[in-house]
CSV table of N, CA and C in Angstrom, one decimal:
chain,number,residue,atom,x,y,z
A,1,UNK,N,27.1,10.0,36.6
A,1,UNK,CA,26.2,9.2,35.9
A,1,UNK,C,24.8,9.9,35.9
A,2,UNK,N,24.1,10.5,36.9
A,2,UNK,CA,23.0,10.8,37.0
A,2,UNK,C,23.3,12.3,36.1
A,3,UNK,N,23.8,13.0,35.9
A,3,UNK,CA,24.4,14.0,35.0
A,3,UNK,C,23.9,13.7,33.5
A,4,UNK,N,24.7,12.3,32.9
A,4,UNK,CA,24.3,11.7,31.9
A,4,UNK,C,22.8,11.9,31.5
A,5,UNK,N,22.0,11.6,32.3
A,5,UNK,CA,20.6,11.5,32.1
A,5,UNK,C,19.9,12.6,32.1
A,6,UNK,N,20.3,13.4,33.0
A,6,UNK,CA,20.0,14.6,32.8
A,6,UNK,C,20.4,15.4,31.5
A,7,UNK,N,21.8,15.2,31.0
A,7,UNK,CA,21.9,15.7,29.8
A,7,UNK,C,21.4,15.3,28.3
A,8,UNK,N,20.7,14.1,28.4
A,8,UNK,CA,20.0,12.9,28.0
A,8,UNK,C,18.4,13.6,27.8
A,9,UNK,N,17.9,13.7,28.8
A,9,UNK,CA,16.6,14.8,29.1
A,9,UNK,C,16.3,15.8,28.5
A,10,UNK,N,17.5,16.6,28.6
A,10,UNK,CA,17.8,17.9,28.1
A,10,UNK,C,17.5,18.0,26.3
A,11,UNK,N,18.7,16.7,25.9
A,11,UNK,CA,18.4,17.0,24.3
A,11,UNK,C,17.4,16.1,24.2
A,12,UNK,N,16.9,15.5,25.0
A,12,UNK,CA,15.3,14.4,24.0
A,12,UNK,C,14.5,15.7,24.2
A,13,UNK,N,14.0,16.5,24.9
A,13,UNK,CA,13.1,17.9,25.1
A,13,UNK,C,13.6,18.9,24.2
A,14,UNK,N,14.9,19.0,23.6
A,14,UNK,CA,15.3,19.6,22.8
A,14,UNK,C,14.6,19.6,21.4
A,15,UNK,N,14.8,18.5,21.3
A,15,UNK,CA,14.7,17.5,20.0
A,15,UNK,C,13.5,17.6,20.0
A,16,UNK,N,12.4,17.7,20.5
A,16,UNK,CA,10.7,17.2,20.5
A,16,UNK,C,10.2,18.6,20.2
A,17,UNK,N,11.0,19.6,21.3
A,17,UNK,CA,10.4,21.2,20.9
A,17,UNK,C,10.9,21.3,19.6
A,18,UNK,N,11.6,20.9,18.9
A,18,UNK,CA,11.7,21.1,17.3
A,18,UNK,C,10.9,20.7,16.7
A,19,UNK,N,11.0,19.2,16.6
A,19,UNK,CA,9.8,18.4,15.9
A,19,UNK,C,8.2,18.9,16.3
A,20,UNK,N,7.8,19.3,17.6
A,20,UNK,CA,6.7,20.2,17.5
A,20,UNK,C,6.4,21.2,16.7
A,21,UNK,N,7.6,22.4,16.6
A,21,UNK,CA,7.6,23.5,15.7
A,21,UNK,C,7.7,23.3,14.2
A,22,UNK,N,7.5,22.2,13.9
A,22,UNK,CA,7.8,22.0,12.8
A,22,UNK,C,7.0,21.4,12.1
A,23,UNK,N,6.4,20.4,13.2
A,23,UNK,CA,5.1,19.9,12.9
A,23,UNK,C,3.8,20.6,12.9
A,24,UNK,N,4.2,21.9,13.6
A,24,UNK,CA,3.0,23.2,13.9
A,24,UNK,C,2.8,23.7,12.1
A,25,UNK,N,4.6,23.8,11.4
A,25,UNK,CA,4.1,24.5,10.1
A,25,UNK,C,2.8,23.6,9.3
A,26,UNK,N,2.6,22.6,9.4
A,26,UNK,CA,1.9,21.2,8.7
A,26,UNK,C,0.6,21.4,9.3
A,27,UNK,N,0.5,22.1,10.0
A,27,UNK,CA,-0.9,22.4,11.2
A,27,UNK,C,-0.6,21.2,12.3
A,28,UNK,N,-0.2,20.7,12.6
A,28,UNK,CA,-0.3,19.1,13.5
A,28,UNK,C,0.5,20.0,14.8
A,29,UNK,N,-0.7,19.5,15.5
A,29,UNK,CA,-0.1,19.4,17.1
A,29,UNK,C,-0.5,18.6,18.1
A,30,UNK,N,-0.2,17.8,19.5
A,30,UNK,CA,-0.3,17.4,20.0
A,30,UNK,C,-1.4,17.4,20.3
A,31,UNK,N,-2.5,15.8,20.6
A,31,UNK,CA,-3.7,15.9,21.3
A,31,UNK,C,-3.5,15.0,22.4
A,32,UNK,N,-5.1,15.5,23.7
A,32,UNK,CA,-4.7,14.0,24.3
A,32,UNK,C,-4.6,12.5,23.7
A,33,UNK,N,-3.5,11.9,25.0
A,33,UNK,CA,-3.6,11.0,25.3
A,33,UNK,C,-5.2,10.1,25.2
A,34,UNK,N,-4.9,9.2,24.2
A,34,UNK,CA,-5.8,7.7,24.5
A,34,UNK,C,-5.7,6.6,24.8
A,35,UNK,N,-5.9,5.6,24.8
A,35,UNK,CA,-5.9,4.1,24.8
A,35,UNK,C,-4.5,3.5,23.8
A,36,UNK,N,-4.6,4.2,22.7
A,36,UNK,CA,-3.5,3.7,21.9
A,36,UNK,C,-2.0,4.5,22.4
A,37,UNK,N,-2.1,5.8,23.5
A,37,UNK,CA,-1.1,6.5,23.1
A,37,UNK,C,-0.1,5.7,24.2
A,38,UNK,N,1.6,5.5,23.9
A,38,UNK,CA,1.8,4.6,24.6
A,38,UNK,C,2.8,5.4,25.5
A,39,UNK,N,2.5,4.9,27.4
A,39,UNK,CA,3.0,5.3,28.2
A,39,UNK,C,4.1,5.1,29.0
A,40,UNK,N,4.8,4.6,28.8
A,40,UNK,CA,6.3,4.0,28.7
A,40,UNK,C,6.6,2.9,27.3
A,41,UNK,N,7.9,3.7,26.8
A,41,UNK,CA,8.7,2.9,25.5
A,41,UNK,C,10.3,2.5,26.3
A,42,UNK,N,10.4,2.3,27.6
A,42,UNK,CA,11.3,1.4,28.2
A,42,UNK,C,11.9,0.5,28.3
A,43,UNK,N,11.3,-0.5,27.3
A,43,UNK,CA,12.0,-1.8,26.5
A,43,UNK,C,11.5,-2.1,25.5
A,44,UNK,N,12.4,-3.3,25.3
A,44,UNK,CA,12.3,-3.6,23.8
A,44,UNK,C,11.4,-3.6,23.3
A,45,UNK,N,10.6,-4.5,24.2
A,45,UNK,CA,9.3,-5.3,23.8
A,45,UNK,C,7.9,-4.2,24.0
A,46,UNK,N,8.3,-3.2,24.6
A,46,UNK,CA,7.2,-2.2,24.4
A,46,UNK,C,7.6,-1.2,23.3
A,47,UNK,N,8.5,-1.1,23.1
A,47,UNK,CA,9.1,-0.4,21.8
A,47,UNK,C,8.0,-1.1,20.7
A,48,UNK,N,8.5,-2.4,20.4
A,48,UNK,CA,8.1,-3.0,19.1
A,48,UNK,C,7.0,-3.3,19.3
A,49,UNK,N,6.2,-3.3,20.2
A,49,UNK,CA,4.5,-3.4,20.3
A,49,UNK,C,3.9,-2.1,19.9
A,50,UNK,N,4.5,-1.2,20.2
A,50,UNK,CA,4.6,0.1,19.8
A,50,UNK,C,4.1,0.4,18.2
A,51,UNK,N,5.3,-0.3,17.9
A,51,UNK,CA,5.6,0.1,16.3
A,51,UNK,C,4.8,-1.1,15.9
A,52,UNK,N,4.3,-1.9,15.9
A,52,UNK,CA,3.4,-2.7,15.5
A,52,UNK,C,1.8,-2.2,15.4
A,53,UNK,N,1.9,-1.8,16.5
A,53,UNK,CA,0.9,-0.9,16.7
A,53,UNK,C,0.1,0.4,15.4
A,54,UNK,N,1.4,1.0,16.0
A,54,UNK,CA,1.3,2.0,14.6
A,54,UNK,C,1.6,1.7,13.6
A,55,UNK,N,2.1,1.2,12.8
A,55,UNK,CA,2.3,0.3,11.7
A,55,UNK,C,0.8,0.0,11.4
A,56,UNK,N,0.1,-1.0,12.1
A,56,UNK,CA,-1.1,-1.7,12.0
A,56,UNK,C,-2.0,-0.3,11.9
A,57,UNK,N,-2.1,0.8,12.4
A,57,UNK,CA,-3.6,1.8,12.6
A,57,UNK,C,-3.0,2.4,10.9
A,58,UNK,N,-1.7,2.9,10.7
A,58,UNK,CA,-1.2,3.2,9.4
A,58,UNK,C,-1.7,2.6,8.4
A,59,UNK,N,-1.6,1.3,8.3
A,59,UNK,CA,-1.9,0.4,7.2
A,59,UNK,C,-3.6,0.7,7.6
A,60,UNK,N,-4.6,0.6,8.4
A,60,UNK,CA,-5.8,1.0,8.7
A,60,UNK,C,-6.8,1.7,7.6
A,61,UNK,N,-5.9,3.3,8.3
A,61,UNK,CA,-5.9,4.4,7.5
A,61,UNK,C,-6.0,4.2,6.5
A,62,UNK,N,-4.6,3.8,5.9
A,62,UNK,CA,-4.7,4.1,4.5
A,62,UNK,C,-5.6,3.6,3.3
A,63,UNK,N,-6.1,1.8,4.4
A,63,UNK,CA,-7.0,0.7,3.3
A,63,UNK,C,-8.2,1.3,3.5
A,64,UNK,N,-8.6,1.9,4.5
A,64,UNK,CA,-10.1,3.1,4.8
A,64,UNK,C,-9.7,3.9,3.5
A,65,UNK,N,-9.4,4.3,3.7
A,65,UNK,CA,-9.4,5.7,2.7
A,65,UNK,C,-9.4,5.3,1.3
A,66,UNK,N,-9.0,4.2,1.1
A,66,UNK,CA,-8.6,3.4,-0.7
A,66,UNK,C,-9.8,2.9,-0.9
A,67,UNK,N,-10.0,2.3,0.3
A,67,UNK,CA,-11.5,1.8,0.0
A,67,UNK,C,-12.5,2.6,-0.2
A,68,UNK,N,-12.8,4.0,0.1
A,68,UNK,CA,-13.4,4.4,-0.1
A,68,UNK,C,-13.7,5.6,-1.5
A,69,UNK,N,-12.9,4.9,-2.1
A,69,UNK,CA,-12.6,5.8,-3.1
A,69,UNK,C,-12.9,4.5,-4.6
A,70,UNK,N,-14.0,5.4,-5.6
A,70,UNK,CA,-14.2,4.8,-6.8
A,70,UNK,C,-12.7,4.2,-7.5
A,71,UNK,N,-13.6,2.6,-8.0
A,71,UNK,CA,-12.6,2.0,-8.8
A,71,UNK,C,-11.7,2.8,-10.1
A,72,UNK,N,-10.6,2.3,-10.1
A,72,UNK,CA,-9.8,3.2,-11.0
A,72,UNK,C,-9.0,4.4,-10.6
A,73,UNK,N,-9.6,4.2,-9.1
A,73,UNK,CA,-8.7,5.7,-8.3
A,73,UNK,C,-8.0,5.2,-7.2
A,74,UNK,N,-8.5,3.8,-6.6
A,74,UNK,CA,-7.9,3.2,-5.5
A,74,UNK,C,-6.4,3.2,-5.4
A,75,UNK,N,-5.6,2.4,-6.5
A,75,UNK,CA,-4.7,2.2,-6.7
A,75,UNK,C,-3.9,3.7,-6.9
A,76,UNK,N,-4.3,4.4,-7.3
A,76,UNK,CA,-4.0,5.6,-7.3
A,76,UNK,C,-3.6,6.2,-6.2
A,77,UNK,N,-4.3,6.1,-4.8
A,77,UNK,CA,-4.6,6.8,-3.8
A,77,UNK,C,-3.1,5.8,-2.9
A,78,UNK,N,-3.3,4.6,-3.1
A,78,UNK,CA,-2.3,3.8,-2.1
A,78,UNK,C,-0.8,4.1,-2.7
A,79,UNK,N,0.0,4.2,-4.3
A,79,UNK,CA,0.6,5.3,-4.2
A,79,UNK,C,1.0,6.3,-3.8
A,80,UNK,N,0.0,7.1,-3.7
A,80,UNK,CA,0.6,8.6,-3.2
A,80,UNK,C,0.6,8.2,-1.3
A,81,UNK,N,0.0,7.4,-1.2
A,81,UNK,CA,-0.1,6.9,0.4
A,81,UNK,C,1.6,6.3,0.8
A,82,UNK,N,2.0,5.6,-0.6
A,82,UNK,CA,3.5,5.0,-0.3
A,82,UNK,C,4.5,6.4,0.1
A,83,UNK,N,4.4,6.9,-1.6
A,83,UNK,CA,4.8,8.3,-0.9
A,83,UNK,C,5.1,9.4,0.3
A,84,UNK,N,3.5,9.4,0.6
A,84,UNK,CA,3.2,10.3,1.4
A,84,UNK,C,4.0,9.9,3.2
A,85,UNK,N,3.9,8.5,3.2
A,85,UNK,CA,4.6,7.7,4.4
A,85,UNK,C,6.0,7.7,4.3
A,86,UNK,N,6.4,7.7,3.3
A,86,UNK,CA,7.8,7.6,2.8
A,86,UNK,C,8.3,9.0,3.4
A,87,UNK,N,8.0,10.2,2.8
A,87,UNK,CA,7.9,11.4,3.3
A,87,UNK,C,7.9,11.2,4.7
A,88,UNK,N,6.8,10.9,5.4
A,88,UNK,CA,7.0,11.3,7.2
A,88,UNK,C,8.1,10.3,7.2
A,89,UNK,N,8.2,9.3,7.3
A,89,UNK,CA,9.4,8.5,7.5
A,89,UNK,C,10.7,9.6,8.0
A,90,UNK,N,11.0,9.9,6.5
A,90,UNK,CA,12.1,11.0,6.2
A,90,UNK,C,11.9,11.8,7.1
A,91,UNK,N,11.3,12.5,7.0
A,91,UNK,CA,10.8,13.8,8.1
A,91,UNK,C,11.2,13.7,9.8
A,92,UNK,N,10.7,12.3,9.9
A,92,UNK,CA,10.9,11.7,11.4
A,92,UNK,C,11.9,11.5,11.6
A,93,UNK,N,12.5,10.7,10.7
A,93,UNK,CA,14.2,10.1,11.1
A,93,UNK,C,15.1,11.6,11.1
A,94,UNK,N,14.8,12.8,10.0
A,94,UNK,CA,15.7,13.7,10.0
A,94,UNK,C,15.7,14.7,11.1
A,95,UNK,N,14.5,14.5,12.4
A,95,UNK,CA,14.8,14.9,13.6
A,95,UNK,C,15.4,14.5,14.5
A,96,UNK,N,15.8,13.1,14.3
A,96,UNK,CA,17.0,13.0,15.2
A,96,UNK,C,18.4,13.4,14.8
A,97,UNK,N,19.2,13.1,15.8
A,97,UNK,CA,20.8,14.2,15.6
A,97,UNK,C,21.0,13.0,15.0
A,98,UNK,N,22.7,13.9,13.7
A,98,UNK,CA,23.6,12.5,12.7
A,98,UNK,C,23.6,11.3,13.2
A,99,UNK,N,24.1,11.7,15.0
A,99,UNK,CA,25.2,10.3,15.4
A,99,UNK,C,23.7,8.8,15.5
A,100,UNK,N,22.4,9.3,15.7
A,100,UNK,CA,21.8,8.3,16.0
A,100,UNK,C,21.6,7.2,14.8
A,101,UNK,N,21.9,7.7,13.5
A,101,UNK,CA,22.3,7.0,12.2
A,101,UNK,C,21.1,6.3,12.0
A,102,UNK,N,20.0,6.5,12.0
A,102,UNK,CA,18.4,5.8,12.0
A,102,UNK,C,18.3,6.1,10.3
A,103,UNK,N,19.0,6.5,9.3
A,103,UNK,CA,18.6,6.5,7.9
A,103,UNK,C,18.9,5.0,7.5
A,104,UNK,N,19.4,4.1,8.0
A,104,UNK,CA,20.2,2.9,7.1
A,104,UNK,C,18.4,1.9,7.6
A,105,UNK,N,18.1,2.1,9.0
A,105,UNK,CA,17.3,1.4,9.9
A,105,UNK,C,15.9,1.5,9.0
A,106,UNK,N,15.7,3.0,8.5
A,106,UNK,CA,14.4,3.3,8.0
A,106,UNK,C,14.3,3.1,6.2
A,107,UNK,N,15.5,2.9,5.7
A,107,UNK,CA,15.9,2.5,4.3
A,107,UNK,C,15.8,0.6,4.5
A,108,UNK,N,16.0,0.2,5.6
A,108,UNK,CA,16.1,-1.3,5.9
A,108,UNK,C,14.3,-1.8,5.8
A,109,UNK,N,13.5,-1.4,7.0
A,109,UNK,CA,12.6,-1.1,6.7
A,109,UNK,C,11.6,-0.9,5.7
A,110,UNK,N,11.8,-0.1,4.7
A,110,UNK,CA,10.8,0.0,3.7
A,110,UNK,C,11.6,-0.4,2.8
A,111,UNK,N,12.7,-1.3,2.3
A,111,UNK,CA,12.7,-2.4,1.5
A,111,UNK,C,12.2,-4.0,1.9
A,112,UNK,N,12.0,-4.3,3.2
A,112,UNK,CA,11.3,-4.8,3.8
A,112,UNK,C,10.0,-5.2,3.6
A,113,UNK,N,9.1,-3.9,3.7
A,113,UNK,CA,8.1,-3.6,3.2
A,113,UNK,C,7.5,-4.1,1.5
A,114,UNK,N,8.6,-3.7,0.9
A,114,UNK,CA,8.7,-3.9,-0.5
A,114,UNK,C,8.2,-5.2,-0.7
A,115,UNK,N,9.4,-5.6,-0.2
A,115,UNK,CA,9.4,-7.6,-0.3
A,115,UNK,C,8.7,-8.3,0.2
A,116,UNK,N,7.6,-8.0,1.1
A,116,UNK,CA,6.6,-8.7,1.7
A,116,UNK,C,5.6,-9.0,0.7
A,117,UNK,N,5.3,-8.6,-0.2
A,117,UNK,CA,4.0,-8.7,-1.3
A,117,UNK,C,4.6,-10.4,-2.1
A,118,UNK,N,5.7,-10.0,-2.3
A,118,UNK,CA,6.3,-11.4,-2.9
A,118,UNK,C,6.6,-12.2,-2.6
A,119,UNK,N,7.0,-12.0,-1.2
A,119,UNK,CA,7.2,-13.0,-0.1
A,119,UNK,C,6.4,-13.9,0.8
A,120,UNK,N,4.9,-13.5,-0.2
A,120,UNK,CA,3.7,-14.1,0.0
A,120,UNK,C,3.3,-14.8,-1.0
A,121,UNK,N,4.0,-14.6,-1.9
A,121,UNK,CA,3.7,-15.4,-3.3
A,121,UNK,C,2.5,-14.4,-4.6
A,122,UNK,N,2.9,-13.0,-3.8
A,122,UNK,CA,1.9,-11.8,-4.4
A,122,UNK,C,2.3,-10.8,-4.6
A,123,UNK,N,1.9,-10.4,-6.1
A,123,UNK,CA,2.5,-9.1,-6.6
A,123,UNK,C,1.2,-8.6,-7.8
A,124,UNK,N,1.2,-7.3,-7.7
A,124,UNK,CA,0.5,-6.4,-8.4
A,124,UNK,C,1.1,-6.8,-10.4
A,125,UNK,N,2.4,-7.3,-10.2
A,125,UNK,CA,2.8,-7.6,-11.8
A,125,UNK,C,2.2,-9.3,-11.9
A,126,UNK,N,2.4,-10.3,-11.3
A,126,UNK,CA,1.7,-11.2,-11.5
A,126,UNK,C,0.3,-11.6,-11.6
A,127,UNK,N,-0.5,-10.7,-11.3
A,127,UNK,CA,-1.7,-10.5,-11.0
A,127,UNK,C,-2.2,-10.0,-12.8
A,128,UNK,N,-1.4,-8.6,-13.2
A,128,UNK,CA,-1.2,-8.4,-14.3
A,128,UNK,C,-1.0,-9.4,-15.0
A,129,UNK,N,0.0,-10.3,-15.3
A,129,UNK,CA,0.3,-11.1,-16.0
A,129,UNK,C,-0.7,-12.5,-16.0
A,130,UNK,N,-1.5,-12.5,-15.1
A,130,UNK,CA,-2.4,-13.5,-15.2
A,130,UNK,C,-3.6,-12.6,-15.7
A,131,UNK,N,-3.4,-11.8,-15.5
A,131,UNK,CA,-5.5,-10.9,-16.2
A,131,UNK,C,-4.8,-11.1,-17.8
A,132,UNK,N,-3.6,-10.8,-18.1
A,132,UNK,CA,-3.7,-10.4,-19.4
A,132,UNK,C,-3.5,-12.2,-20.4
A,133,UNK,N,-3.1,-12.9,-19.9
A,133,UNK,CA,-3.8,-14.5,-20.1
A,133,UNK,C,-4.3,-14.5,-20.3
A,134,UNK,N,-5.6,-14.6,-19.3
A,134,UNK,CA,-7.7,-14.7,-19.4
A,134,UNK,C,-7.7,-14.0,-21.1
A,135,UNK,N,-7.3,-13.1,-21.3
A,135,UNK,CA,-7.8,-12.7,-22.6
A,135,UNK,C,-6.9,-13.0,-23.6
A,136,UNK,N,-6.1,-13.4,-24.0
A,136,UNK,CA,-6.0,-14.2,-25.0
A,136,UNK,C,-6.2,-15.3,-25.6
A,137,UNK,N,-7.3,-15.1,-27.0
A,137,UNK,CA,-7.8,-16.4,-27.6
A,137,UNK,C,-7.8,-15.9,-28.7
């Protein structure tokens, strides 16, 4: 059993010196540790505090950056931001090996995502469809 783990070890360190080198072509490499960076992912519940986490600074980012950009370009910018996340998504999950099967989990996920705007009773098309109302007379 203790073998296990150790072989366990072996390919998570495997797996990370890849995704390092790979992340190096992108320029991106490791900085320290902060306050957000998390220091055991050992259960569940620090798992998903985790990802909650990051999720939340993600969404952050992206409304900083939209915000700061002239009207007419915003919406512009949080597309290519769908995109661009979509991409690391991909990127991320395709560093793990086949058998961990994380494509169904991360396709689950950002349909998810999708559905939440409507699932609020809010969408970018009804919004449309109420501006273009106001003007007809």
């Amino acid at each position: 059993m203790c073998g296990e783990f150790e072989e366990e070890d072996y390919i998570d360190d495997q797996l990370f010196g890849r995704l390092l080198q790979m992340a190096s072509k992108y320029g991106v490499s490791p900085v320290q540790a902060d306050e957000t960076t998390p220091s055991d992912l050992s259960t569940q519940e620090a798992r998903s505090s985790y990802m909650s986490g990051l999720f939340q600074a993600g969404l952050t980012r992206a409304v900083n950056d939209a915000n700061n950009l002239a009207m007419g370009e915003r919406m512009d910018a949080v597309a290519g931001q769908a995109i661009a996340f979509a991409r690391l998504a991909g990127f991320l999950a395709g560093q793990l090996p086949p058998g961990a099967d994380v494509l169904r989990p991360v396709i689950d996920a950002l349909m998810e995502g999708h559905r939440e705007p409507a699932e609020w009773g809010v969408s970018a098309h009804d919004h449309h469809h109420q501006h273009d109302h106001a003007h007809q007379h």
